[in-house]
């Protein structure tokens, strides 16, 4: 018997950066679920757990994945072992939150397979998102769409306007520092002291601006937020960074677009070099050419 499930990635506009034990976030975050960027996980009963590495994942990433499956198995007191297959329809480890979609998909598939085997009811979405959070924090937001808000206490959907996402890939290389390591390293930055307050304030302001459709304000808040996170990276000890020259060039082009038109996309960048744009509507074809070139 084979079980197959897919789950979407998500991109945070207010970032989860800095965490406690079990991936409890130090600050709240707000994300948009990327329905077209998905991981599909299949599980098949086998003699031993083994991972079919079709995505060329690191040994460390594979072990994290196996550890999470083991955690789910223990939760249900299940004895079965599995052959695990996982495929993304987008590049992994390049700042497109592949750990979010892969851990969400593994959690969904693991719960489904084990509950079928043991003939138990499937846990609620809420329970599965909390199980997933233990594997990778940001994955708990992938259970809710289109928007998810994640606080220290809970994760849930939040009703905010639909946006149109576009990804500008400037670099598809592997990240120099994993997000999990970044969560620890940022605590060494002198900018970290007030980070929680800054993120919480921005969250409040962004929700207000989105509700009021104050687009320029949304752009400004999201711009400050991703630079805040990247400034933490660049002032950590040791410091590290993800931007390439092309990232900066695209950011300058976006600034120019805003200056010329008093309008443009919301921008955010995760722990990677690639740039996520959000548009108010789909009618922006002529602008994208100016941004990339
Ligand atoms: C920069 O969820 O990858 O993408 O909980 O250690 O697995 P772990 O970290 P992870 O962190 C994601 C950080 C981020 C910002 C975000 O998604 O909010």
Coordinates of C-alpha atoms and ligand atoms in Angstrom, one line a residue:
X1 CA 0.0 0.0 0.0
X2 CA 1.3 3.5 -0.9
X3 CA 0.2 6.7 0.7
X4 CA 0.8 10.0 -1.2
X5 CA 0.2 13.5 0.0
X6 CA 1.3 17.0 -1.1
X7 CA 1.6 20.3 0.8
X8 CA 2.3 23.8 -0.2
X9 CA 5.3 26.1 0.7
X10 CA 4.7 29.4 2.3
X11 CA 6.6 32.7 2.4
X12 CA 6.6 34.9 5.5
X13 CA 6.1 38.6 5.2
X14 CA 6.7 39.0 8.9
X15 CA 9.5 36.5 9.6
X16 CA 10.0 33.7 12.1
X17 CA 13.6 34.3 13.1
X18 CA 14.8 33.3 16.6
X19 CA 13.3 30.3 18.3
X20 CA 13.1 28.3 21.6
X21 CA 13.0 24.6 22.1
X22 CA 10.7 22.6 19.9
X23 CA 10.6 25.4 17.4
X24 CA 8.6 27.7 19.5
X25 CA 9.0 31.1 17.8
X26 CA 10.3 34.1 19.7
X27 CA 8.0 36.4 17.7
X28 CA 4.8 36.0 15.7
X29 CA 5.0 35.6 12.0
X30 CA 2.6 36.1 9.0
X31 CA 2.8 34.1 5.8
X32 CA 1.2 33.7 2.4
X33 CA 0.7 30.1 1.3
X34 CA 2.2 29.3 -2.1
X35 CA -0.2 26.8 -3.5
X36 CA 1.8 26.3 -6.7
X37 CA 5.0 25.4 -4.9
X38 CA 4.5 22.0 -3.5
X39 CA 6.2 18.9 -2.0
X40 CA 4.7 15.5 -2.6
X41 CA 5.6 12.8 -0.1
X42 CA 4.9 9.0 -0.6
X43 CA 5.2 6.4 2.1
X44 CA 5.2 2.7 1.5
X45 CA 5.5 0.0 4.1
X46 CA 9.1 -1.5 4.2
X47 CA 11.4 -3.6 6.4
X48 CA 13.4 -0.5 7.4
X49 CA 12.9 3.2 7.1
X50 CA 14.8 4.5 4.0
X51 CA 14.7 7.6 2.0
X52 CA 14.8 7.7 -1.8
X53 CA 17.0 10.7 -2.4
X54 CA 15.8 11.9 -5.8
X55 CA 16.2 15.6 -4.9
X56 CA 19.9 15.3 -3.9
X57 CA 19.2 16.4 -0.3
X58 CA 22.1 16.6 2.2
X59 CA 22.6 13.7 4.6
X60 CA 21.6 16.2 7.4
X61 CA 18.3 17.0 5.7
X62 CA 17.5 13.3 5.2
X63 CA 18.2 12.5 8.9
X64 CA 16.0 15.4 9.9
X65 CA 13.2 14.0 7.8
X66 CA 13.7 10.4 9.1
X67 CA 13.7 11.8 12.7
X68 CA 10.4 13.5 12.1
X69 CA 8.8 10.4 10.7
X70 CA 10.0 8.5 13.8
X71 CA 8.5 11.2 16.0
X72 CA 5.1 10.8 14.3
X73 CA 5.4 7.0 14.5
X74 CA 6.1 7.2 18.3
X75 CA 3.2 9.6 18.8
X76 CA 0.8 6.9 17.5
X77 CA 2.8 4.0 19.0
X78 CA 3.1 2.5 15.5
X79 CA 5.7 -0.1 14.6
X80 CA 5.6 0.0 10.8
X81 CA 8.7 1.2 8.8
X82 CA 8.5 3.0 5.5
X83 CA 10.2 3.7 2.2
X84 CA 10.0 7.5 1.9
X85 CA 9.9 9.5 -1.4
X86 CA 9.8 13.2 -1.5
X87 CA 9.7 15.5 -4.6
X88 CA 9.4 19.2 -4.9
X89 CA 8.0 21.0 -8.0
X90 CA 10.6 23.8 -7.3
X91 CA 14.2 24.1 -6.3
X92 CA 15.0 23.3 -2.7
X93 CA 17.4 25.0 -0.2
X94 CA 17.3 28.3 -2.0
X95 CA 15.1 30.4 0.2
X96 CA 11.7 29.1 -1.1
X97 CA 10.7 27.5 2.2
X98 CA 11.1 24.0 0.9
X99 CA 11.4 22.7 4.5
X100 CA 7.9 24.1 5.2
X101 CA 6.3 22.2 2.3
X102 CA 8.3 19.0 2.8
X103 CA 7.7 18.8 6.6
X104 CA 4.0 19.6 6.1
X105 CA 3.7 16.9 3.4
X106 CA 5.6 14.4 5.5
X107 CA 3.4 15.1 8.5
X108 CA 0.2 14.8 6.5
X109 CA 1.3 11.6 4.8
X110 CA 2.8 10.1 8.0
X111 CA -0.4 10.8 9.9
X112 CA -2.6 9.5 7.1
X113 CA -0.6 6.3 6.6
X114 CA -0.3 5.5 10.3
X115 CA -3.9 6.3 11.1
X116 CA -5.0 4.0 8.2
X117 CA -2.7 1.2 9.4
X118 CA -3.9 1.6 13.1
X119 CA -7.5 2.4 12.0
X120 CA -7.5 5.5 14.1
X121 CA -9.2 8.8 13.2
X122 CA -6.9 11.4 11.5
X123 CA -5.9 14.2 13.8
X124 CA -7.4 17.7 13.2
X125 CA -5.5 20.2 10.9
X126 CA -4.7 22.1 14.0
X127 CA -3.1 19.1 15.7
X128 CA -1.2 18.1 12.5
X129 CA 0.2 21.6 12.2
X130 CA 1.5 21.4 15.7
X131 CA 3.1 18.0 15.0
X132 CA 4.6 19.5 11.8
X133 CA 6.0 22.5 13.7
X134 CA 8.2 20.1 15.7
X135 CA 9.8 19.0 12.5
X136 CA 10.3 22.5 11.0
X137 CA 8.8 25.6 12.5
X138 CA 7.6 27.4 9.4
X139 CA 5.8 24.2 8.2
X140 CA 3.0 24.7 10.7
X141 CA 1.9 27.7 8.6
X142 CA 1.5 25.6 5.4
X143 CA -1.7 24.0 6.9
X144 CA -3.6 27.3 6.5
X145 CA -4.3 29.4 3.4
X146 CA -4.1 31.8 1.9
X147 CA -2.8 33.6 4.9
X148 CA -1.5 32.1 8.2
X149 CA -0.6 33.8 11.4
X150 CA 1.6 32.0 13.9
X151 CA 2.1 33.2 17.4
X152 CA 3.9 31.5 20.3
X153 CA 0.6 30.0 21.3
X154 CA -1.2 29.0 18.0
X155 CA -1.3 29.0 14.3
X156 CA -4.4 29.8 12.3
X157 CA -5.7 31.2 9.0
X158 CA -6.3 34.9 9.0
X159 CA -8.7 36.7 6.6
X160 CA -6.7 39.2 4.5
X161 CA -6.8 40.2 0.8
X162 CA -5.8 37.7 -1.9
X163 CA -2.4 38.7 -3.5
X164 CA -0.6 37.5 -6.7
X165 CA 2.7 35.9 -6.0
X166 CA 5.7 35.9 -8.4
X167 CA 9.2 34.5 -7.7
X168 CA 12.3 36.0 -9.3
X169 CA 15.0 33.3 -9.1
X170 CA 18.4 35.0 -9.3
X171 CA 20.4 32.1 -7.7
X172 CA 19.4 28.4 -7.4
X173 CA 22.5 27.4 -5.4
X174 CA 22.4 25.8 -1.9
X175 CA 22.1 28.2 1.1
X176 CA 25.4 29.0 2.9
X177 CA 23.7 28.7 6.3
X178 CA 20.5 26.7 7.0
X179 CA 17.5 28.5 8.5
X180 CA 17.8 26.3 11.6
X181 CA 21.4 27.5 12.2
X182 CA 20.4 31.1 11.4
X183 CA 17.8 31.0 14.2
X184 CA 20.6 30.5 16.7
X185 CA 23.2 32.7 15.1
X186 CA 21.0 35.8 15.0
X187 CA 20.9 35.8 18.8
X188 CA 24.5 37.0 18.7
X189 CA 23.7 40.1 16.8
X190 CA 23.6 43.4 18.6
X191 CA 20.4 44.1 16.7
X192 CA 18.6 41.1 18.2
X193 CA 17.9 42.9 21.5
X194 CA 14.8 44.6 20.3
X195 CA 13.9 42.3 17.4
X196 CA 10.8 40.8 19.0
X197 CA 9.2 44.2 19.6
X198 CA 10.0 45.3 16.0
X199 CA 8.5 42.2 14.5
X200 CA 5.3 42.3 16.7
X201 CA 4.8 46.0 15.9
X202 CA 5.2 45.4 12.2
X203 CA 2.8 42.5 12.3
X204 CA 0.1 44.7 13.8
X205 CA 0.8 47.5 11.3
X206 CA 0.9 45.1 8.3
X207 CA -2.5 43.5 9.2
X208 CA -3.9 47.0 9.5
X209 CA -2.4 48.2 6.2
X210 CA -3.6 45.1 4.3
X211 CA -7.1 45.5 5.7
X212 CA -7.1 49.2 4.7
X213 CA -5.6 48.3 1.3
X214 CA -2.9 50.8 2.0
X215 CA -0.5 49.3 -0.5
X216 CA 2.4 51.7 -0.2
X217 CA 2.4 51.1 3.6
X218 CA 2.3 47.3 3.0
X219 CA 5.3 47.6 0.7
X220 CA 7.2 49.8 3.2
X221 CA 6.6 47.4 6.2
X222 CA 7.6 44.3 4.3
X223 CA 10.7 46.0 2.9
X224 CA 11.8 47.0 6.4
X225 CA 11.0 43.5 7.7
X226 CA 13.1 41.5 5.3
X227 CA 16.0 44.0 5.6
X228 CA 15.7 43.7 9.4
X229 CA 16.1 39.9 9.2
X230 CA 19.0 40.1 6.7
X231 CA 20.7 42.8 8.9
X232 CA 20.5 40.3 11.8
X233 CA 22.3 37.8 9.6
X234 CA 25.0 40.3 8.5
X235 CA 25.7 41.4 12.1
X236 CA 25.8 38.0 13.7
X237 CA 28.9 36.5 15.0
X238 CA 30.1 34.9 12.7
X239 CA 28.2 37.0 10.1
X240 CA 26.7 35.5 7.0
X241 CA 24.5 36.6 4.1
X242 CA 22.4 35.3 1.2
X243 CA 22.1 38.2 -1.3
X244 CA 23.9 38.1 -4.6
X245 CA 24.8 41.2 -6.7
X246 CA 21.7 40.3 -8.9
X247 CA 19.5 40.4 -5.7
X248 CA 20.6 44.0 -5.0
X249 CA 20.1 45.0 -8.7
X250 CA 16.6 43.6 -8.7
X251 CA 15.8 45.4 -5.5
X252 CA 17.0 48.7 -6.9
X253 CA 14.9 48.2 -10.0
X254 CA 11.8 47.6 -7.8
X255 CA 12.6 50.8 -5.9
X256 CA 12.8 52.7 -9.2
X257 CA 9.5 51.2 -10.3
X258 CA 7.9 52.5 -7.1
X259 CA 9.5 55.9 -7.5
X260 CA 8.3 56.3 -11.1
X261 CA 4.7 55.0 -10.7
X262 CA 4.0 55.6 -7.0
X263 CA 3.1 51.9 -7.2
X264 CA 4.6 48.5 -7.5
X265 CA 4.8 45.1 -5.9
X266 CA 5.3 44.2 -2.2
X267 CA 8.8 42.5 -1.9
X268 CA 10.2 40.0 0.5
X269 CA 13.2 37.8 0.6
X270 CA 13.6 34.7 2.8
X271 CA 16.9 33.1 3.9
X272 CA 18.1 33.0 0.3
X273 CA 19.0 35.3 -2.7
X274 CA 15.6 35.0 -4.5
X275 CA 13.0 37.7 -4.5
X276 CA 9.3 37.2 -3.8
X277 CA 6.9 39.8 -5.3
X278 CA 3.3 40.2 -4.4
X279 CA 1.0 42.2 -6.8
X280 CA -2.4 43.6 -6.1
X281 CA -3.7 42.2 -9.3
X282 CA -2.5 40.1 -12.3
X283 CA -2.3 43.1 -14.6
X284 CA 1.5 43.9 -14.2
X285 CA 3.1 42.2 -17.2
X286 CA 5.0 45.2 -18.5
X287 CA 6.6 45.9 -15.1
X288 CA 8.3 42.6 -14.6
X289 CA 10.5 43.1 -17.6
X290 CA 11.9 46.3 -16.1
X291 CA 12.5 44.6 -12.8
X292 CA 14.5 41.6 -14.0
X293 CA 16.7 43.5 -16.6
Ligands
LIG1 C1 13.8 32.6 7.2 O1 11.2 26.8 9.6 O2 13.3 26.6 8.2 O3 12.2 31.1 6.3 O4 12.1 25.6 12.6 O5 14.6 25.4 12.3 O6 13.1 24.3 10.7 P1 13.3 25.5 11.7 O7 13.4 26.8 10.7 P2 12.6 27.2 9.5 O8 12.8 28.8 9.5 C2 12.3 29.6 8.5 C3 12.9 30.9 8.6 C4 12.6 31.9 7.5 C5 11.5 32.8 7.9 C6 10.1 32.3 7.9 O9 9.7 31.4 7.2 O10 9.3 32.8 8.7

